[in-house]
Coordinates of N, CA and C in Angstrom, one line a residue:
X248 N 0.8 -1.2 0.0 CA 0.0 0.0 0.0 C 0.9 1.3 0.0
X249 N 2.0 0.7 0.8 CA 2.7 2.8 0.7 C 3.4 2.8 -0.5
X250 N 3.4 1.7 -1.4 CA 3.9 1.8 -2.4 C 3.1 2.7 -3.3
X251 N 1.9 2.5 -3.3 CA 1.1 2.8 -4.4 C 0.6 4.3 -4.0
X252 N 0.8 4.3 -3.0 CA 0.6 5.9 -1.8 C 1.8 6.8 -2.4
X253 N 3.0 6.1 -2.3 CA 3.9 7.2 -2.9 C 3.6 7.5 -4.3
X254 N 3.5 6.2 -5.1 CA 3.0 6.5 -7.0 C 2.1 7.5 -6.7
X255 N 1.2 7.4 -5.9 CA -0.6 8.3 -6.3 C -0.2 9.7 -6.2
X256 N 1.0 10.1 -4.9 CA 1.6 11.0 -5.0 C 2.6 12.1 -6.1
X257 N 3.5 11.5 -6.3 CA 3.6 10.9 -7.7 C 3.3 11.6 -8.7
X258 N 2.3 10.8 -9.0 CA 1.4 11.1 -10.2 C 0.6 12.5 -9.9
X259 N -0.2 12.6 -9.3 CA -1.0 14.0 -8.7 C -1.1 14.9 -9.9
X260 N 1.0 15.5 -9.4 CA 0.7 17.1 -10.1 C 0.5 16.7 -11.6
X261 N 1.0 15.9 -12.4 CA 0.7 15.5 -13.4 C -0.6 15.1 -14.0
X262 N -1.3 15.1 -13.4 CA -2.8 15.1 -13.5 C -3.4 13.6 -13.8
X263 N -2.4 12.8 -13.1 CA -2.9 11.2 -13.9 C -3.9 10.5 -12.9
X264 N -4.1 11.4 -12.0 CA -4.7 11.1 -10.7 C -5.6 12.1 -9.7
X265 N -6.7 12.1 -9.1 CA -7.0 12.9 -8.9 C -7.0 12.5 -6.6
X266 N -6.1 11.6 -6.7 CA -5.9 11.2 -5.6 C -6.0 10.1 -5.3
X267 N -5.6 8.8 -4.0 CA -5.1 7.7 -4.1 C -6.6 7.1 -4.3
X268 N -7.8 7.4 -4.1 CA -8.6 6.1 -4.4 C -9.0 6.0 -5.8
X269 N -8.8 7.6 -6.7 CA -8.8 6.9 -7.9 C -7.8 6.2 -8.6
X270 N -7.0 5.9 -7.8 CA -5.3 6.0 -8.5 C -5.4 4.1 -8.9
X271 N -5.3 3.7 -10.2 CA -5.3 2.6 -10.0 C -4.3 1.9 -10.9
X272 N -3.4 1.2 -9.8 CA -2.2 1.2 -10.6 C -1.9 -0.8 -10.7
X273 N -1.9 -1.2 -11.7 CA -2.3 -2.5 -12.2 C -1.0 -3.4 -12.3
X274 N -0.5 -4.4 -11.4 CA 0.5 -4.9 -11.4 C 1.0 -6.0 -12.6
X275 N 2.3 -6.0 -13.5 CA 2.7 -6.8 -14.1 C 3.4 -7.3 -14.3
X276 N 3.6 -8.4 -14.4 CA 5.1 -9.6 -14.1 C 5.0 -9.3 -12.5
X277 N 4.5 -8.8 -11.6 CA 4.9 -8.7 -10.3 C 6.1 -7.7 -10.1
X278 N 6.5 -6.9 -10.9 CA 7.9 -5.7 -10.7 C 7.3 -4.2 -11.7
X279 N 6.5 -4.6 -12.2 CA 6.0 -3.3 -13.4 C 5.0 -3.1 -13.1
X280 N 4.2 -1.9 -13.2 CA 3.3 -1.1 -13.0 C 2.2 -0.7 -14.5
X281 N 1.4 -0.4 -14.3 CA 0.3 -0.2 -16.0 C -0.3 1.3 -15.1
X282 N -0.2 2.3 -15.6 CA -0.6 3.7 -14.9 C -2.5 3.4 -16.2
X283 N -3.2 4.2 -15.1 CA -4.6 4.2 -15.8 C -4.4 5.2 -16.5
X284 N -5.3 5.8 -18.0 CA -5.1 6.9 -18.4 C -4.5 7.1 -19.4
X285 N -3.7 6.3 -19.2 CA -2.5 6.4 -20.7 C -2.8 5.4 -21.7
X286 N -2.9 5.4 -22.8 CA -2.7 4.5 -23.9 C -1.3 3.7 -24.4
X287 N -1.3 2.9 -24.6 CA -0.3 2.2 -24.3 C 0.2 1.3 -26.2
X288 N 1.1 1.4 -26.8 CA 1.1 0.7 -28.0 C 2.0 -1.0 -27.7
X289 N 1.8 -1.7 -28.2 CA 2.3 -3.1 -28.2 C 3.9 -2.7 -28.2
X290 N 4.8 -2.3 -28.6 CA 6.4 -1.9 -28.3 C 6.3 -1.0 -27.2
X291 N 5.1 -1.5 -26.3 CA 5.6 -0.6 -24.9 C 6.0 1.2 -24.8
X292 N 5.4 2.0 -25.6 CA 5.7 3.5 -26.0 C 4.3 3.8 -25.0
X293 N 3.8 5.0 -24.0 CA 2.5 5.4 -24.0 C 2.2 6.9 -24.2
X294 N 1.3 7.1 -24.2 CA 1.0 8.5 -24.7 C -0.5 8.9 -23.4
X295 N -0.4 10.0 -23.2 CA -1.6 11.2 -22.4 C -1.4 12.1 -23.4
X296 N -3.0 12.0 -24.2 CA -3.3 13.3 -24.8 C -3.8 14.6 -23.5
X297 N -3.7 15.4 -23.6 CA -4.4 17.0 -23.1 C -4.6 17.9 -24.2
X298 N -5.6 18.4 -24.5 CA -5.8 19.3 -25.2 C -5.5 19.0 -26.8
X299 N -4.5 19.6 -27.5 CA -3.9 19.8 -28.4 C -2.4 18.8 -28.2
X300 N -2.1 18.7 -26.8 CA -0.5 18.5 -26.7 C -0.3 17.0 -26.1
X301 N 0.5 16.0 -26.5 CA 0.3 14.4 -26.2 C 1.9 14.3 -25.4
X302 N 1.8 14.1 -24.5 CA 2.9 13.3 -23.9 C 3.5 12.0 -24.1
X303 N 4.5 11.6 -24.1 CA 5.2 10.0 -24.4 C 6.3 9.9 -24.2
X304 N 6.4 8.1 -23.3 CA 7.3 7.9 -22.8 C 7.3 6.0 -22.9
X305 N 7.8 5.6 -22.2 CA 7.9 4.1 -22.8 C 7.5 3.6 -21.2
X306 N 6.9 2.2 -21.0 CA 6.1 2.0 -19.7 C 6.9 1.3 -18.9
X307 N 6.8 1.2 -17.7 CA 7.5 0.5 -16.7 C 7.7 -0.8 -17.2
X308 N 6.7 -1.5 -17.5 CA 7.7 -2.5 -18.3 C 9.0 -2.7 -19.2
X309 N 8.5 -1.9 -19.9 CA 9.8 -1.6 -20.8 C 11.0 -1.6 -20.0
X310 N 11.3 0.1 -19.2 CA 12.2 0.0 -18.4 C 12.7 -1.0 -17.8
X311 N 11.9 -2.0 -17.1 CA 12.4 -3.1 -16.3 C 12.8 -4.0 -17.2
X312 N 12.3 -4.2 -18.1 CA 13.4 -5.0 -19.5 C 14.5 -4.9 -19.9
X313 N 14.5 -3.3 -20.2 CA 15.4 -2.9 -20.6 C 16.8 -2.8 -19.5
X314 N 16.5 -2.7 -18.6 CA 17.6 -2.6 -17.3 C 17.8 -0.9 -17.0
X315 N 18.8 -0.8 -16.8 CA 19.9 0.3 -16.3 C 19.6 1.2 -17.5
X316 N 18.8 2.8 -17.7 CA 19.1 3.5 -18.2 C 19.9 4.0 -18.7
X317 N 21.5 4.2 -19.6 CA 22.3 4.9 -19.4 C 22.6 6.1 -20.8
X318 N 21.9 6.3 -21.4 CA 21.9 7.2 -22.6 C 20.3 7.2 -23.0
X319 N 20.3 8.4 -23.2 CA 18.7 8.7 -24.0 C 18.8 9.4 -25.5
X320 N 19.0 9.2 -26.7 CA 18.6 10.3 -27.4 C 17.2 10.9 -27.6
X321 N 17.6 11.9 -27.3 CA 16.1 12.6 -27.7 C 15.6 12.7 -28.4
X322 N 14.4 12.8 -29.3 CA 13.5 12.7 -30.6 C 13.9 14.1 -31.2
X323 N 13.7 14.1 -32.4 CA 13.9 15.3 -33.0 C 12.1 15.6 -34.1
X324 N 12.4 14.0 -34.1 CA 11.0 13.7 -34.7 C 10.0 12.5 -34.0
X325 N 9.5 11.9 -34.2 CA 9.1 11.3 -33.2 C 8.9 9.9 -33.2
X326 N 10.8 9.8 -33.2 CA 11.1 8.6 -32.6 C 12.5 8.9 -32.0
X327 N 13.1 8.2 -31.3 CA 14.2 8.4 -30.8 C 14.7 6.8 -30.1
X328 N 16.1 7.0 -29.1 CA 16.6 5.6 -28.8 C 16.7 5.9 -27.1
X329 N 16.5 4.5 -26.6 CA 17.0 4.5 -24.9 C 17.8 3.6 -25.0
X330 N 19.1 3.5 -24.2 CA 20.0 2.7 -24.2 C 20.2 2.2 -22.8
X331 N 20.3 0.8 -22.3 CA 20.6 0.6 -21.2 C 21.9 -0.2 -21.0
X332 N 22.2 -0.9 -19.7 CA 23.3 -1.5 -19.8 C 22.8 -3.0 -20.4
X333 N 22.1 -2.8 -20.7 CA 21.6 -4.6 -22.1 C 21.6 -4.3 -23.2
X334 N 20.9 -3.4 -23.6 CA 20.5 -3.2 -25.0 C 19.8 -1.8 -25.6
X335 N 20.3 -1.5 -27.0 CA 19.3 0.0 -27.1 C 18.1 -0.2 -27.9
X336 N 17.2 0.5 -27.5 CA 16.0 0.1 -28.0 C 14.9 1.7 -28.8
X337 N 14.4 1.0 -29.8 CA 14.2 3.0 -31.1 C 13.1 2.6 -30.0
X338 N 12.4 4.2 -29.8 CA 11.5 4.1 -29.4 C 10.8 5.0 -30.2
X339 N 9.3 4.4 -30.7 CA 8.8 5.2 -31.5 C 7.2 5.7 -30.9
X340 N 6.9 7.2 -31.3 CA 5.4 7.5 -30.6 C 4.1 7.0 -31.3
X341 N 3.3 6.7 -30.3 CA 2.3 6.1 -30.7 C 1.3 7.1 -31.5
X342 N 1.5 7.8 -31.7 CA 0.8 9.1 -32.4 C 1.8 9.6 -32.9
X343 N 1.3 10.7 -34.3 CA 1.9 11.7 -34.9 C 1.5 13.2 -34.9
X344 N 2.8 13.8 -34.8 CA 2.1 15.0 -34.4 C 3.7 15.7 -34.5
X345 N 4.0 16.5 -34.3 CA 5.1 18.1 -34.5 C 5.9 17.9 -33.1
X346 N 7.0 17.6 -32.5 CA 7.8 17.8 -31.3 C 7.6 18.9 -31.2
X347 N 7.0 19.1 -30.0 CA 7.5 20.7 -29.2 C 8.3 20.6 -28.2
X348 N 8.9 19.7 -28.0 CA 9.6 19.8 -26.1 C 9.8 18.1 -25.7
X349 N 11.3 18.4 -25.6 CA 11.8 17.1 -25.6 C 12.7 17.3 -23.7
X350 N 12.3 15.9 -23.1 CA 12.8 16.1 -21.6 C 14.3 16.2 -21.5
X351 N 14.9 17.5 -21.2 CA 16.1 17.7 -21.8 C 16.7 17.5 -20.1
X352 N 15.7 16.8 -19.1 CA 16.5 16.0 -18.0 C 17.4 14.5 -18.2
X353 N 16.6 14.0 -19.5 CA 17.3 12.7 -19.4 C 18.6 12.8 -20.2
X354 N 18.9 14.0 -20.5 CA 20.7 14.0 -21.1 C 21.4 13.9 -19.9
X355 N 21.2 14.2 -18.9 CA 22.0 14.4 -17.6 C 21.8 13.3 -16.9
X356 N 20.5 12.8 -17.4 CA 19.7 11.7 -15.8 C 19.1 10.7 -16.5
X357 N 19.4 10.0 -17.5 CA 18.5 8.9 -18.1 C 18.1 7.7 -17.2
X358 N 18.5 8.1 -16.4 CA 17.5 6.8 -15.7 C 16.9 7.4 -14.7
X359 N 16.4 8.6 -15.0 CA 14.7 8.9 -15.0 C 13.8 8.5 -14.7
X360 N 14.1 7.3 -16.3 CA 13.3 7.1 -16.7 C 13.1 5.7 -16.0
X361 N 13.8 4.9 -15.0 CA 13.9 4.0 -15.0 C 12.9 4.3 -13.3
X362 N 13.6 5.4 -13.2 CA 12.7 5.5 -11.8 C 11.1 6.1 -11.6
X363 N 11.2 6.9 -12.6 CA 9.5 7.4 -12.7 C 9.1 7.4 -14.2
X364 N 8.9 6.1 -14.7 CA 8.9 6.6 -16.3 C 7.3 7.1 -16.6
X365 N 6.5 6.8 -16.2 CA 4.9 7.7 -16.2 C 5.0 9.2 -15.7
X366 N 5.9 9.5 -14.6 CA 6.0 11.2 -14.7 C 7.3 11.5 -15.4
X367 N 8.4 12.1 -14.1 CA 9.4 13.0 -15.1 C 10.3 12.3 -16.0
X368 N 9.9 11.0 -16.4 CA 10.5 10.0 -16.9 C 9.9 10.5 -18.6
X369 N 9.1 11.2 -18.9 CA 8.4 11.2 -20.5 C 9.9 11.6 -21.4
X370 N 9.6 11.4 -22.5 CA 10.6 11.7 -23.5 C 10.3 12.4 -24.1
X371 N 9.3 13.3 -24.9 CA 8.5 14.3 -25.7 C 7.1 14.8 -25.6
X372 N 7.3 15.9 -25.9 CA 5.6 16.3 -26.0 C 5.3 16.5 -27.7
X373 N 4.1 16.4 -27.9 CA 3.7 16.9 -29.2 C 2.6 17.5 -29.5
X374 N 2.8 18.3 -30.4 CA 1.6 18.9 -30.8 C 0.6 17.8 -31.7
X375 N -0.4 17.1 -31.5 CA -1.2 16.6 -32.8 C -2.5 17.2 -32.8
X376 N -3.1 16.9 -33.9 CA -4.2 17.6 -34.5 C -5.1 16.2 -34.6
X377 N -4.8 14.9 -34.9 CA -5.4 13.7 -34.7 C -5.3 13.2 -33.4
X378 N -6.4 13.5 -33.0 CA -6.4 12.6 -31.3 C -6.6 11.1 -31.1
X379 N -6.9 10.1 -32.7 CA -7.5 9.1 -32.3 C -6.5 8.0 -32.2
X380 N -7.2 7.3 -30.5 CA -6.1 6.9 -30.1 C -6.8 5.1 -30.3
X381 N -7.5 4.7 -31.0 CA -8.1 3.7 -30.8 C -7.5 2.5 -31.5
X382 N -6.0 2.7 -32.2 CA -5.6 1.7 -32.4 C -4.7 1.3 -31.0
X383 N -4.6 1.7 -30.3 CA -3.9 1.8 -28.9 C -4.7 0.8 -27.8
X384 N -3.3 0.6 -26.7 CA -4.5 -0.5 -26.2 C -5.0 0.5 -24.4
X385 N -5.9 0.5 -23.8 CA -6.1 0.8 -22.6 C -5.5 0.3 -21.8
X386 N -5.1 0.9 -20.6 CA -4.0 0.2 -19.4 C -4.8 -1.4 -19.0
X387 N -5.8 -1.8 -18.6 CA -6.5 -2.9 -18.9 C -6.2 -4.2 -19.9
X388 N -6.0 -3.5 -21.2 CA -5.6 -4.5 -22.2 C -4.3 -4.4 -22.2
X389 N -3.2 -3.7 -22.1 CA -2.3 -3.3 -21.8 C -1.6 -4.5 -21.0
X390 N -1.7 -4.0 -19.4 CA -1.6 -5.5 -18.6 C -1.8 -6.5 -18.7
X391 N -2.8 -7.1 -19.9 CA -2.9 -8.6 -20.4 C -1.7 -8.6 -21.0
X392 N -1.6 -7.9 -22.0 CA -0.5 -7.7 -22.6 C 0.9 -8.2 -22.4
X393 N 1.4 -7.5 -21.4 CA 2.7 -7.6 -20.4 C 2.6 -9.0 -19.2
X394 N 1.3 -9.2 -19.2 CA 1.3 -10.5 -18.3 C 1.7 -12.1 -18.4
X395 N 2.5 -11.9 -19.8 CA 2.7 -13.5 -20.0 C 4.1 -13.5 -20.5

């Protein structure tokens, strides 16, 4: 429970939560986490639209696969690479849309992403004009997903 107390916390200012009883955070493999709210693509990328502007970052699973964060490049367009001490992996957005703002923390701190990859762990924002996210799977189908 204070695990998920600290996530809800966490999460908050980011808006993925509006406090711990809505906060529902979906266990997978027993070490990875499925945040609600986000859309999620099969290579493990997820995305939170707001408005006009989509967030994305790659999901706790991932990270835990991937190991030890230790290089990020940043997208310029929208895809880019994470490198760990296993292996590097393109990471590509589950939507298209225009980079505005790439987390220019993980040049200094890439494993970030390893520690919060649903908050300050994201890797780009974008602008898109297409919101539809329906080839994407829900944190729900998501966690089936990652469960085997």
């Amino acid at each position: 429970k204070w695990a998920f107390r600290q996530l809800a916390q966490t999460l908050r200012p980011f808006g993925l939560t509006s406090g711990f009883q809505s906060l529902q955070v979906l266990g997978s493999r027993g070490f990875s986490a499925v945040a609600e709210g986000l859309h999620y693509q099969k290579s493990h990328e997820w995305v939170k639209i707001e408005g006009d502007i989509a967030t994305v970052g790659i999901s706790d699973h991932a990270q835990a696969e991937l190991g030890d964060v230790v290089y990020v490049e940043l997208p310029e367009t929208f895809s880019g690479v994470v490198e760990s001490v296993k292996a590097a992996s393109d990471v590509y957005s589950p939507i298209e849309g225009e980079v505005t703002e790439v987390n220019t923390v993980l040049s200094d701190s890439p494993a970030t992403i390893n520690g919060e990859p649903y908050t300050t762990g994201w890797l780009m924002k974008m602008k898109v004009s297409n919101k539809d996210v329906s080839h994407l799977m829900d944190s729900a189908a998501y966690k089936k997903e990652t469960a085997h």
